[in-house]
PDB file of N, CA, C and O in Angstrom:
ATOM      1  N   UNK A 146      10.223 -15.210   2.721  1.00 62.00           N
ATOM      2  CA  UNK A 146       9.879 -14.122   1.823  1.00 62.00           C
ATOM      3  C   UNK A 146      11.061 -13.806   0.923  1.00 62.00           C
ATOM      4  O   UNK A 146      12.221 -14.028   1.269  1.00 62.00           O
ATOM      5  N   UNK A 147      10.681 -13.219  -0.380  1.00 90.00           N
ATOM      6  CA  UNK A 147      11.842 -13.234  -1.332  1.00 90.00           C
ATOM      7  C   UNK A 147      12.212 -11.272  -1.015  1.00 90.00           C
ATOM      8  O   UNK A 147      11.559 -10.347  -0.533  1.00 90.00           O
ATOM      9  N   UNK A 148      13.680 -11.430  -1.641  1.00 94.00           N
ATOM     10  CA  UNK A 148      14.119 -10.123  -1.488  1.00 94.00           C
ATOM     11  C   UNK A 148      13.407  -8.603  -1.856  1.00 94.00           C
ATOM     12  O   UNK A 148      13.348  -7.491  -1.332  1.00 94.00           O
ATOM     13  N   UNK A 149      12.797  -9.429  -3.369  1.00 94.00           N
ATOM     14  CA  UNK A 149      11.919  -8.385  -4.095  1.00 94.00           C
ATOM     15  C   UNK A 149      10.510  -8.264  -3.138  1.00 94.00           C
ATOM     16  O   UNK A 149      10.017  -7.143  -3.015  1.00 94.00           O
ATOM     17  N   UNK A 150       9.868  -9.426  -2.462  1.00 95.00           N
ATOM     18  CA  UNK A 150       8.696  -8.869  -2.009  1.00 95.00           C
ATOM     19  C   UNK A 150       8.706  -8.202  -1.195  1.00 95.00           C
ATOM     20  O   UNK A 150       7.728  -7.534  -0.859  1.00 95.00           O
ATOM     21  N   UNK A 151      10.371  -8.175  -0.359  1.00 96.00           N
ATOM     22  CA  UNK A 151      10.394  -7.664   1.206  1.00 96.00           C
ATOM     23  C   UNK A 151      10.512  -6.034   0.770  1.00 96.00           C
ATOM     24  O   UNK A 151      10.075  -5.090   1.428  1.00 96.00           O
ATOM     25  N   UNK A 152      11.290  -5.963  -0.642  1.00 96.00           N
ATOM     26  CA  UNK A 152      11.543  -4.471  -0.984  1.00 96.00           C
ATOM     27  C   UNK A 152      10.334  -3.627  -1.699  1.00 96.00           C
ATOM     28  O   UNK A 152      10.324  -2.411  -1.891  1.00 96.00           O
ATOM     29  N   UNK A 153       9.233  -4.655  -2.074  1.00 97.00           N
ATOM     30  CA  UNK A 153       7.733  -3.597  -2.467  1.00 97.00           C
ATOM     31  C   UNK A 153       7.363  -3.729  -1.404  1.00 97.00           C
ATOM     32  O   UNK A 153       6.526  -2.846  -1.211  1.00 97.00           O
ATOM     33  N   UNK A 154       7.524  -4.550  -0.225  1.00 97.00           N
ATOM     34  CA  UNK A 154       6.150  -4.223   0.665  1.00 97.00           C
ATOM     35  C   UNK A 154       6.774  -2.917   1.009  1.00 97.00           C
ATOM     36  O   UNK A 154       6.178  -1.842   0.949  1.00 97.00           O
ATOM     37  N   UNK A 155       8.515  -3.141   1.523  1.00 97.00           N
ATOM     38  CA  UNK A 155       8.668  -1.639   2.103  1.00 97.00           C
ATOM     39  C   UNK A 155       8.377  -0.588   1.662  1.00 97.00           C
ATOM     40  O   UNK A 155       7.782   0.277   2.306  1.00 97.00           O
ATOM     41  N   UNK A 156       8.844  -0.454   0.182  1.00 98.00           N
ATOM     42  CA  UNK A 156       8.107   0.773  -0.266  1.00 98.00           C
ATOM     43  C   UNK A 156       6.969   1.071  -0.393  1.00 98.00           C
ATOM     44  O   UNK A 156       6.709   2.256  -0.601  1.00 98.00           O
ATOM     45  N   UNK A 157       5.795  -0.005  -0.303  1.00 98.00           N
ATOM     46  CA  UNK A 157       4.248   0.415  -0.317  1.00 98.00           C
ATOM     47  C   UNK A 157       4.123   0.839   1.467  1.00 98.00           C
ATOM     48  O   UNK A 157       3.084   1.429   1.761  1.00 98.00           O
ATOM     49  N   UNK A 158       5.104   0.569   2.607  1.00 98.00           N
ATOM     50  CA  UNK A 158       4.864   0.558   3.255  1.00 98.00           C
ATOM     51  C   UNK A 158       5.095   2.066   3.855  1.00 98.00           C
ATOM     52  O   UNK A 158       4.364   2.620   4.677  1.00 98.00           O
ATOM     53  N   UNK A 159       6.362   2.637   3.212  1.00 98.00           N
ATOM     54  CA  UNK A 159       6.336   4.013   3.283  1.00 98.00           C
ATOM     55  C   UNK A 159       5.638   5.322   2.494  1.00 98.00           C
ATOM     56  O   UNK A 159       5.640   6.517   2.789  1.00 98.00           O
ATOM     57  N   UNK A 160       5.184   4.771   1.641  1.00 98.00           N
ATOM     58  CA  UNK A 160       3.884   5.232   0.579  1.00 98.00           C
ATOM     59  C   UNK A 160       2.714   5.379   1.974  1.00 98.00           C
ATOM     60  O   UNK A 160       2.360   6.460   2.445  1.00 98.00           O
ATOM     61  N   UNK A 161       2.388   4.422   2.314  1.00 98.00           N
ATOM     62  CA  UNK A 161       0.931   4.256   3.329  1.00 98.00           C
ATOM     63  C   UNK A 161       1.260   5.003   4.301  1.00 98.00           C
ATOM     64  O   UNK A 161       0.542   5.910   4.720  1.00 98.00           O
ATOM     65  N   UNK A 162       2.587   4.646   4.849  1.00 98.00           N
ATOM     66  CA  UNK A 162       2.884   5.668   6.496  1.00 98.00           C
ATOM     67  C   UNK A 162       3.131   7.457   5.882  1.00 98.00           C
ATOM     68  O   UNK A 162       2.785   8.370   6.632  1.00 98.00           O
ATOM     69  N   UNK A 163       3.561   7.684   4.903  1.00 98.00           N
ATOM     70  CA  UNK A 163       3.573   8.908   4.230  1.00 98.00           C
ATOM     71  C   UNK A 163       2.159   9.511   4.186  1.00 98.00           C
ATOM     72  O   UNK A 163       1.946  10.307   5.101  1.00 98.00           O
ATOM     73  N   UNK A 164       1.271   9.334   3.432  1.00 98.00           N
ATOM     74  CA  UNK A 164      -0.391   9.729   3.725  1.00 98.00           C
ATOM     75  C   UNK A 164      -0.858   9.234   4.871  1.00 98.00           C
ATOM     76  O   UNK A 164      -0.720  10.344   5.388  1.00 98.00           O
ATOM     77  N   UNK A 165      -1.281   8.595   5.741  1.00 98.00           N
ATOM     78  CA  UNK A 165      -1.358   8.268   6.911  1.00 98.00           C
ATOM     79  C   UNK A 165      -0.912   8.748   8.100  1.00 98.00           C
ATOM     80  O   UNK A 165      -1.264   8.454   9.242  1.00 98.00           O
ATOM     81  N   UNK A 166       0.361   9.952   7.490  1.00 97.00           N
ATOM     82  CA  UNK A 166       1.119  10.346   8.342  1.00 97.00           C
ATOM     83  C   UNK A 166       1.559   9.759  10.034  1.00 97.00           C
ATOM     84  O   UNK A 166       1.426  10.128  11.201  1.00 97.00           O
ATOM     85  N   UNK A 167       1.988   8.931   9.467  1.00 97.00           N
ATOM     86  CA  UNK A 167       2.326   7.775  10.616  1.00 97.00           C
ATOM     87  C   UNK A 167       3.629   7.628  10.084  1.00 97.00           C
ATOM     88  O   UNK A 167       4.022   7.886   8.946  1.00 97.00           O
ATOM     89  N   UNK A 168       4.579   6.937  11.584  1.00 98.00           N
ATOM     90  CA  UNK A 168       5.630   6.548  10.813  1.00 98.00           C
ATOM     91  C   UNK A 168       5.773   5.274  10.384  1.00 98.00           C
ATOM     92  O   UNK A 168       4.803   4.585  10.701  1.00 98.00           O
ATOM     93  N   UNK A 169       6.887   4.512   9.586  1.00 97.00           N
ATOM     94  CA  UNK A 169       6.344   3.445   8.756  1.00 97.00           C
ATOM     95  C   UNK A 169       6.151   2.070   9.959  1.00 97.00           C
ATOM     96  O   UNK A 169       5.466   1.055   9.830  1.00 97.00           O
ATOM     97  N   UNK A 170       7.038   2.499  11.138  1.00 97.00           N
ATOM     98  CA  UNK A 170       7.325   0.806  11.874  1.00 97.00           C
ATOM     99  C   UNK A 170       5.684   0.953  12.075  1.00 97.00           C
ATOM    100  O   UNK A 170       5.046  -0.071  11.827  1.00 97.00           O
ATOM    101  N   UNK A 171       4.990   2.035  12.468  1.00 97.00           N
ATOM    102  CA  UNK A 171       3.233   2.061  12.886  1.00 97.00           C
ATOM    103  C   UNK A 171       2.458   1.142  11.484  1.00 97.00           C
ATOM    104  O   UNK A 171       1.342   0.644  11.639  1.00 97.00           O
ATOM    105  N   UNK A 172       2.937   1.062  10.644  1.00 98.00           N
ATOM    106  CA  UNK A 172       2.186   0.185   9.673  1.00 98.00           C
ATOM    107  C   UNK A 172       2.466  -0.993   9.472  1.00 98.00           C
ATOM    108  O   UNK A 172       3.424  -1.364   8.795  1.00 98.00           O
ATOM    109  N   UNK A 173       1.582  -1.791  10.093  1.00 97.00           N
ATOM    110  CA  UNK A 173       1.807  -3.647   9.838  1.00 97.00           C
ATOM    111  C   UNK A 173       1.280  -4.078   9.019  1.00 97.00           C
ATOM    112  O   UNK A 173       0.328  -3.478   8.522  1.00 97.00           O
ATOM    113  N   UNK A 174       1.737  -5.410   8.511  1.00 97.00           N
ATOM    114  CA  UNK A 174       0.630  -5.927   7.336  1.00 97.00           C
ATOM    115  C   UNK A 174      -0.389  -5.922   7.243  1.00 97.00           C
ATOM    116  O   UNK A 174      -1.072  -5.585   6.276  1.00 97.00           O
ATOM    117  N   UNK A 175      -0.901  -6.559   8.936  1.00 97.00           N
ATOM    118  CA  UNK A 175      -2.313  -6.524   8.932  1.00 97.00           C
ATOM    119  C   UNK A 175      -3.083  -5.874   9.734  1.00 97.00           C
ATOM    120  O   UNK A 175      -4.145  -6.338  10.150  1.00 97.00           O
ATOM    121  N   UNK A 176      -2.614  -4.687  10.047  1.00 97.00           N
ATOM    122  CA  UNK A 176      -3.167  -3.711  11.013  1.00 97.00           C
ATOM    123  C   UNK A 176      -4.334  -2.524   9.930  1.00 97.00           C
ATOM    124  O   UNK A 176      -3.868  -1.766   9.079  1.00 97.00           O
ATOM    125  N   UNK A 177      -5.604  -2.617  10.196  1.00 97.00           N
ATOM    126  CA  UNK A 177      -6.280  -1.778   9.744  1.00 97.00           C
ATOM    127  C   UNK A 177      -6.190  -0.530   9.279  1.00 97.00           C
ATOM    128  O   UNK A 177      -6.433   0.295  10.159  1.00 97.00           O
ATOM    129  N   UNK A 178      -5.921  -0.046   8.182  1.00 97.00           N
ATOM    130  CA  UNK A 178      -5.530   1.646   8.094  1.00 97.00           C
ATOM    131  C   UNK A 178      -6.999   1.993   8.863  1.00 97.00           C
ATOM    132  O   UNK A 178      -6.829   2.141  10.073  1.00 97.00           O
ATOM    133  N   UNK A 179      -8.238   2.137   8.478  1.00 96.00           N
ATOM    134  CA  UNK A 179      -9.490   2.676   9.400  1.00 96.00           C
ATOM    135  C   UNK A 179      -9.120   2.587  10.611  1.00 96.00           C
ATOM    136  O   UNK A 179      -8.686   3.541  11.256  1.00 96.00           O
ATOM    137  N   UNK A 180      -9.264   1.348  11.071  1.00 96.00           N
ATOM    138  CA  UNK A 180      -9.420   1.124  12.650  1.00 96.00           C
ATOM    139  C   UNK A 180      -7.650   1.764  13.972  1.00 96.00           C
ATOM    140  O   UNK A 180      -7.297   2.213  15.063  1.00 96.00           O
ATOM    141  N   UNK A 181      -7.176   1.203  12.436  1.00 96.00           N
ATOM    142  CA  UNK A 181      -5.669   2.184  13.925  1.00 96.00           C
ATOM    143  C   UNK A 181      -5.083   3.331  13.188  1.00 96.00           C
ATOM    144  O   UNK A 181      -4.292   4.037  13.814  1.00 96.00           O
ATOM    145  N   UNK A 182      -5.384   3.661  11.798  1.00 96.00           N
ATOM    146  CA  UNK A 182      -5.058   5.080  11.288  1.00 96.00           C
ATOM    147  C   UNK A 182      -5.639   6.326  11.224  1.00 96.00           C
ATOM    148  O   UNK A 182      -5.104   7.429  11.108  1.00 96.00           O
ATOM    149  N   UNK A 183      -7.116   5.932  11.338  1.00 95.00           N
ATOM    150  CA  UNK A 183      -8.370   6.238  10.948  1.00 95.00           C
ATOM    151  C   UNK A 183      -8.315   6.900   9.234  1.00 95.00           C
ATOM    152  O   UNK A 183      -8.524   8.107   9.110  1.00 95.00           O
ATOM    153  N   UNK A 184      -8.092   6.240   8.247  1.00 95.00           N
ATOM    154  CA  UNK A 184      -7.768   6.580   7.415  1.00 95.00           C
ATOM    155  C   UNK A 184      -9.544   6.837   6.886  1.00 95.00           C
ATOM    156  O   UNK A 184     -10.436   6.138   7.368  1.00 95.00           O
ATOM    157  N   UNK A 185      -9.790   7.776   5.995  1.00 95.00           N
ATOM    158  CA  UNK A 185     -10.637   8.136   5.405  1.00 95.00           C
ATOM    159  C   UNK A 185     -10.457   7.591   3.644  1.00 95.00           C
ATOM    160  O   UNK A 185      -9.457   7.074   3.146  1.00 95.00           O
ATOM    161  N   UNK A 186     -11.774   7.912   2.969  1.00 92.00           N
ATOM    162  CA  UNK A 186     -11.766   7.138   1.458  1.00 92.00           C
ATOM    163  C   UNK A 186     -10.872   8.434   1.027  1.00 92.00           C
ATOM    164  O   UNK A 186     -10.178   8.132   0.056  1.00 92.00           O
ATOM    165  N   UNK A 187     -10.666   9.818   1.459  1.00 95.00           N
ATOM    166  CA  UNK A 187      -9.449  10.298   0.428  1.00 95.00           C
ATOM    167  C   UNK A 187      -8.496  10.457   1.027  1.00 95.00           C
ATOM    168  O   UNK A 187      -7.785  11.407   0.698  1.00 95.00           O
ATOM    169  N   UNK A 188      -8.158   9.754   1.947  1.00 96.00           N
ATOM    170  CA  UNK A 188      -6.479   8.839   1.642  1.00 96.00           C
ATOM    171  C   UNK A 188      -6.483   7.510   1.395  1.00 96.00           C
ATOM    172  O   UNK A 188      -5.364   6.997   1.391  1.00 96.00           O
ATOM    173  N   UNK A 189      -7.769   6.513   1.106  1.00 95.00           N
ATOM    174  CA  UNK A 189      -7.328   6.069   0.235  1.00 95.00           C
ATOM    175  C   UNK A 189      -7.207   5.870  -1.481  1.00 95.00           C
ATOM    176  O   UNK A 189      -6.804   4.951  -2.193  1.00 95.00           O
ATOM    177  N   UNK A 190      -7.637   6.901  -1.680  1.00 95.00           N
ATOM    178  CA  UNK A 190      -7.124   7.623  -2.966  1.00 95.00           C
ATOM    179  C   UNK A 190      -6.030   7.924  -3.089  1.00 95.00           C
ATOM    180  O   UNK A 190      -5.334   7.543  -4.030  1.00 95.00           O
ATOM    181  N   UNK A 191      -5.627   8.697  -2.136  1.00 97.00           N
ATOM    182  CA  UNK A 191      -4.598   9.224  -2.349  1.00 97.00           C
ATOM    183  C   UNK A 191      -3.035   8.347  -2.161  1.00 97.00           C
ATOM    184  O   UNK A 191      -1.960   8.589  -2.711  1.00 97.00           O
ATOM    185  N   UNK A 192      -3.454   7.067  -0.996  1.00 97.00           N
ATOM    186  CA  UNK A 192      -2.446   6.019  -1.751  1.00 97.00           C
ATOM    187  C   UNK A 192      -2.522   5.537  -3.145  1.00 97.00           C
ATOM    188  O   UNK A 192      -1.518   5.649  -3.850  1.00 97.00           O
ATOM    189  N   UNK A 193      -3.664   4.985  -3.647  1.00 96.00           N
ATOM    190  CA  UNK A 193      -4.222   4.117  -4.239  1.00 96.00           C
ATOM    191  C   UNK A 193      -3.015   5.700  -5.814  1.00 96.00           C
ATOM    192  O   UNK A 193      -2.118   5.314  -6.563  1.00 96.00           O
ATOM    193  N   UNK A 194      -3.430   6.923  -5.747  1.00 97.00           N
ATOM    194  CA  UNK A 194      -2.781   7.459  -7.296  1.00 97.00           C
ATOM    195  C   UNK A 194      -1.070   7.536  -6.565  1.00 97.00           C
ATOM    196  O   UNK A 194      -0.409   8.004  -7.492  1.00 97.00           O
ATOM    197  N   UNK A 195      -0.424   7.376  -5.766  1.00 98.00           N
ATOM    198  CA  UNK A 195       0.518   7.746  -5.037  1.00 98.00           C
ATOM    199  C   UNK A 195       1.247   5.999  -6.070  1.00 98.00           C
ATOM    200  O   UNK A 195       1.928   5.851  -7.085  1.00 98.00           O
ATOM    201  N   UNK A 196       0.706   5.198  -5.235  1.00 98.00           N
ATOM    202  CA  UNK A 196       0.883   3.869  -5.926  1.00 98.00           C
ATOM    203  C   UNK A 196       1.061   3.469  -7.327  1.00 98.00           C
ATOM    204  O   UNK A 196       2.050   2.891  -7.777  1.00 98.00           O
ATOM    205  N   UNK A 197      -0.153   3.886  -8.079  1.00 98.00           N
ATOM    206  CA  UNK A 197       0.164   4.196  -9.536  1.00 98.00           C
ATOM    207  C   UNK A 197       1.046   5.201 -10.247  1.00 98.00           C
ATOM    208  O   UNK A 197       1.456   5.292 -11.404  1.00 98.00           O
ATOM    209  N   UNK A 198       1.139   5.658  -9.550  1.00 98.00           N
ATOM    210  CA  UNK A 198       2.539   6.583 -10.267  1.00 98.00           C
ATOM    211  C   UNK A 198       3.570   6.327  -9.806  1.00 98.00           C
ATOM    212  O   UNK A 198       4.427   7.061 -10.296  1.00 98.00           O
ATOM    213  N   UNK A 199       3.910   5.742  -9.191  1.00 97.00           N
ATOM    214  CA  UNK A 199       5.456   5.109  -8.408  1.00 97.00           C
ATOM    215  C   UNK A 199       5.667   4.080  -9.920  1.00 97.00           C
ATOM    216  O   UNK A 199       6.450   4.267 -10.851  1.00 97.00           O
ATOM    217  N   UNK A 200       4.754   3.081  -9.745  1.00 97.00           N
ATOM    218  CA  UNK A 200       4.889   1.921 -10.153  1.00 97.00           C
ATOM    219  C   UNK A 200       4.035   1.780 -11.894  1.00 97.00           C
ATOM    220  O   UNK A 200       3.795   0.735 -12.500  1.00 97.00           O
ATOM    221  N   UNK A 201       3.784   2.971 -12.262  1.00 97.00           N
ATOM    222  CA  UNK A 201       3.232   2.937 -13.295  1.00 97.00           C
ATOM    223  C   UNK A 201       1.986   1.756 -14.091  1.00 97.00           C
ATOM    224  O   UNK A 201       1.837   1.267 -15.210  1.00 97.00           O
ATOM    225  N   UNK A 202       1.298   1.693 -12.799  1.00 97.00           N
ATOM    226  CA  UNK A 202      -0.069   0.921 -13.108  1.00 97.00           C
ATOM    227  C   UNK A 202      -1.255   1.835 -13.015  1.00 97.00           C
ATOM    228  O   UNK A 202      -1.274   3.004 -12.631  1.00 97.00           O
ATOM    229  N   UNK A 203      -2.466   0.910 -13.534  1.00 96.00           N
ATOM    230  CA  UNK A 203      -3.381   1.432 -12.882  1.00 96.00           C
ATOM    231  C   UNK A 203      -4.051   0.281 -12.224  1.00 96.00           C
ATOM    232  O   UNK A 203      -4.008  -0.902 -12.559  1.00 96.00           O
ATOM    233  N   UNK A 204      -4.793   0.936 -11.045  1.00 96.00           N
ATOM    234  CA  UNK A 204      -5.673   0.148 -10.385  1.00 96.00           C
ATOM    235  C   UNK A 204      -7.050   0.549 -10.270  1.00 96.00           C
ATOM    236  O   UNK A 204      -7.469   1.700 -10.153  1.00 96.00           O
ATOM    237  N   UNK A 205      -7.790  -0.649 -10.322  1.00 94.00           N
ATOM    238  CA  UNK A 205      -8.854   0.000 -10.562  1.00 94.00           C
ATOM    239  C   UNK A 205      -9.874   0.419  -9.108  1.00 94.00           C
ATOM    240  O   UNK A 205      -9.741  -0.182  -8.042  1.00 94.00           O
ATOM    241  N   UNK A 206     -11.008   1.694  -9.344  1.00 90.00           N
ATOM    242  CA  UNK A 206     -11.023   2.139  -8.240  1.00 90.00           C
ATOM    243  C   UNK A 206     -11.782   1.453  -7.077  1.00 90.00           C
ATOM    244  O   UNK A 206     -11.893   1.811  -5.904  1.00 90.00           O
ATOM    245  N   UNK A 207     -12.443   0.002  -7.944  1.00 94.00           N
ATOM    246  CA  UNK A 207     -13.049  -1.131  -7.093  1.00 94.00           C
ATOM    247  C   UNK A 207     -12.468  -2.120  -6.715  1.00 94.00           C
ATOM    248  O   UNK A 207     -12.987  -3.231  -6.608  1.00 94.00           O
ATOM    249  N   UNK A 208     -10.828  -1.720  -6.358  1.00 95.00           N
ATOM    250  CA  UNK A 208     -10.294  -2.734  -5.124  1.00 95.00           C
ATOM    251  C   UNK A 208      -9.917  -1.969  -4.156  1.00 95.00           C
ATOM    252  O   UNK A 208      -9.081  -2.355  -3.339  1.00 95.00           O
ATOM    253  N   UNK A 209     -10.513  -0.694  -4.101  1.00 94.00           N
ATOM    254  CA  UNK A 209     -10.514  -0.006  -2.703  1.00 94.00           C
ATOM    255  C   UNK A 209     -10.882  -0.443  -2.103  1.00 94.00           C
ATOM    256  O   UNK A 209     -10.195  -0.277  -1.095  1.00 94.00           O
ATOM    257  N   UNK A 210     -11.989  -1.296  -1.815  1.00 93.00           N
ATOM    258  CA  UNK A 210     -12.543  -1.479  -0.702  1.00 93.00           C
ATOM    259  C   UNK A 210     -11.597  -2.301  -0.231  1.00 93.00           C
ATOM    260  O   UNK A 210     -11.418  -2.183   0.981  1.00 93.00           O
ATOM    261  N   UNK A 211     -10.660  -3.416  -0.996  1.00 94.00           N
ATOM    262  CA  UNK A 211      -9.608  -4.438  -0.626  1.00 94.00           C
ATOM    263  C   UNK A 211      -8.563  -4.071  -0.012  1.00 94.00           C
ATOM    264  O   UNK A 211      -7.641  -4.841   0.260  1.00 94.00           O
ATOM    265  N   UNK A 212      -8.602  -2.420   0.377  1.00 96.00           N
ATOM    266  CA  UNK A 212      -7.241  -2.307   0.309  1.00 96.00           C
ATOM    267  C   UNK A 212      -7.267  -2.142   1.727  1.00 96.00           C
ATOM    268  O   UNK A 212      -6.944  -0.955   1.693  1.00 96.00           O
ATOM    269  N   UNK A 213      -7.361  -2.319   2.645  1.00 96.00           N
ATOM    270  CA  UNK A 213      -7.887  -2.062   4.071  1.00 96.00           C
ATOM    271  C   UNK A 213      -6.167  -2.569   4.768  1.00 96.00           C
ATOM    272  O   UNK A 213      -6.200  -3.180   5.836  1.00 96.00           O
ATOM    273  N   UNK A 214      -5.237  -2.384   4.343  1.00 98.00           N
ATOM    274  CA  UNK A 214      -3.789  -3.143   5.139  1.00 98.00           C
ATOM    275  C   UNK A 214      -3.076  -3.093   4.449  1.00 98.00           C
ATOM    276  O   UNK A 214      -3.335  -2.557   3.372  1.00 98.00           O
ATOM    277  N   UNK A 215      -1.935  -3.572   4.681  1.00 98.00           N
ATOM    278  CA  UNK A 215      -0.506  -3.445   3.950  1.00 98.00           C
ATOM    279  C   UNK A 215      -0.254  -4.514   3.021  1.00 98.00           C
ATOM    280  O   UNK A 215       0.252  -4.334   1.913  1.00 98.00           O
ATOM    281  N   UNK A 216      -0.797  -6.203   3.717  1.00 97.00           N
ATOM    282  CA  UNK A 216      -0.744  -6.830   2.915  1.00 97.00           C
ATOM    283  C   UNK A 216      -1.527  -6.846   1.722  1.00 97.00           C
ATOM    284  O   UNK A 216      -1.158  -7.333   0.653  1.00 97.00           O
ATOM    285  N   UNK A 217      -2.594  -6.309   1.938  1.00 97.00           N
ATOM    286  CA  UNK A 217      -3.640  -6.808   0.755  1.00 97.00           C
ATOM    287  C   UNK A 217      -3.656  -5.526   0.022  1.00 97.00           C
ATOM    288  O   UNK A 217      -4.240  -5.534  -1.061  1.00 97.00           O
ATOM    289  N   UNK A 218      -2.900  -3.985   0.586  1.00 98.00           N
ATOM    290  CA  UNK A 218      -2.310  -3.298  -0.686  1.00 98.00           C
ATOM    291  C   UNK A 218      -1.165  -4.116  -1.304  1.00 98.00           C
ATOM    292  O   UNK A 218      -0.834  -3.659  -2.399  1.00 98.00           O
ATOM    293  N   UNK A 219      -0.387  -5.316  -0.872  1.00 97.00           N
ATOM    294  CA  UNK A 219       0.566  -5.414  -1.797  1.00 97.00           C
ATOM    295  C   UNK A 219      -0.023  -6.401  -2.490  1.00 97.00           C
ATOM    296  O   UNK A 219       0.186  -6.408  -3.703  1.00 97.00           O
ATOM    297  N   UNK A 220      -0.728  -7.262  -2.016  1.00 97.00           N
ATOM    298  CA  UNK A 220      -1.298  -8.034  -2.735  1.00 97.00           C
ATOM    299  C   UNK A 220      -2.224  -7.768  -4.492  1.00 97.00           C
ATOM    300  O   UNK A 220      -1.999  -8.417  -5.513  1.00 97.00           O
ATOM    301  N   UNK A 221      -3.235  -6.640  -4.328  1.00 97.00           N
ATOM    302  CA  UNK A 221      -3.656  -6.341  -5.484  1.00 97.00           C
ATOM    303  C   UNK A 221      -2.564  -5.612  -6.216  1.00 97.00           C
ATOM    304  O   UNK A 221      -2.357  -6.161  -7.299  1.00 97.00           O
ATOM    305  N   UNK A 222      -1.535  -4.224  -5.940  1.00 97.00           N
ATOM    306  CA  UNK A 222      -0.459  -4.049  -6.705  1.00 97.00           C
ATOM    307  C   UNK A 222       0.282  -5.206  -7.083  1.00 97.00           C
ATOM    308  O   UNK A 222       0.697  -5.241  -8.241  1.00 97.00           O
ATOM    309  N   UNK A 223       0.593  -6.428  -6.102  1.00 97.00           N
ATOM    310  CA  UNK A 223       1.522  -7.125  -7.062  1.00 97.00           C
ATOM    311  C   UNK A 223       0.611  -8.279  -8.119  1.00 97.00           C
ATOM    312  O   UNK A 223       1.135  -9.248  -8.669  1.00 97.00           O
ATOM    313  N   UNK A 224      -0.649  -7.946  -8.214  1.00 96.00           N
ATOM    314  CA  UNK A 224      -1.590  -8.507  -9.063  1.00 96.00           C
ATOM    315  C   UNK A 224      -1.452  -8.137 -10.533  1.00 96.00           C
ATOM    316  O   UNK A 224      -1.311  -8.768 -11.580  1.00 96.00           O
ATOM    317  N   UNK A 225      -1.598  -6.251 -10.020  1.00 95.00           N
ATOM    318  CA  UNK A 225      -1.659  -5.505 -11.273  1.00 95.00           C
ATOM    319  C   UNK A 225      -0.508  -4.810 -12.063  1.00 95.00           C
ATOM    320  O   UNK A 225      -0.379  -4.514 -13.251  1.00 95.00           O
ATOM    321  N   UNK A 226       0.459  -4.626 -10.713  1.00 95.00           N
ATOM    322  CA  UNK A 226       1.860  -5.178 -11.454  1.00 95.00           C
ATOM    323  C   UNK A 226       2.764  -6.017 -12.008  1.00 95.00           C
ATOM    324  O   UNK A 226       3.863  -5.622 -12.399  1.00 95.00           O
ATOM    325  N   UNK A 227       2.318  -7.392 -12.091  1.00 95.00           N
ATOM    326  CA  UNK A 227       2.678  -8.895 -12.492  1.00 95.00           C
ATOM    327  C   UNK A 227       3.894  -8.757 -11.695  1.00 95.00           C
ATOM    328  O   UNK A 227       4.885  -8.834 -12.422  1.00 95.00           O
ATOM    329  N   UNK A 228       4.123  -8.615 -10.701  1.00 94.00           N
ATOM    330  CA  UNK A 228       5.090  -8.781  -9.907  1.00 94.00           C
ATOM    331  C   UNK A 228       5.315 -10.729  -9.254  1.00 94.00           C
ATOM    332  O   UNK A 228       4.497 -11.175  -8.449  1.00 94.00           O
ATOM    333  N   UNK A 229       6.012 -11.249  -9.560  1.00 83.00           N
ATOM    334  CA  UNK A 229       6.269 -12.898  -9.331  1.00 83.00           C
ATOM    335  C   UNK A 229       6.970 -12.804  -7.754  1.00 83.00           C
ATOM    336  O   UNK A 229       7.184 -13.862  -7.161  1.00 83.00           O
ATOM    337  N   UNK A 230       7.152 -12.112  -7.413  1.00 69.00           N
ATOM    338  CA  UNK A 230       7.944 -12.392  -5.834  1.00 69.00           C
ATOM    339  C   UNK A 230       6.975 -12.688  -4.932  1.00 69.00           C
ATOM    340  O   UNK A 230       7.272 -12.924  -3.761  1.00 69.00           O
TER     341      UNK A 230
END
């Protein structure tokens, strides 16, 4: 993994454990926010504008359903952020 990806996942990773109110080591890549956070659709909103304003994108509100983990939140941000790492 490159330096830059290890440093967005972390910060998407304390973004997610922040609303989730979890702490961040509790968030794995691929650990379910529903199934082990019980996260509801308004937190994930509330990552999903938390995210866009960090990073000054927008995302659109039909890759919520994608966003179910850590990886595959970094995955569509580093889509819609043209992020190369």
């Amino acid at each position: 993994m490159s330096e830059a990806r290890d440093q967005h996942l972390e910060e998407l990773r304390e973004i997610v454990a922040e609303v989730l109110e979890a702490e961040p080591e509790e968030i794995t890549e691929t650990g379910s926010f529903v199934e082990e956070h019980e996260a509801d659709s308004l937190r994930a909103i509330e990552i999903l504008a938390r995210i866009e304003k960090k990073y000054k994108i927008d995302i659109p509100q039909s890759a919520l359903p994608e966003m179910g983990n850590l990886k595959a939140v970094y995955d569509v941000v580093a889509e819609q952020a043209g992020w190369q790492d």
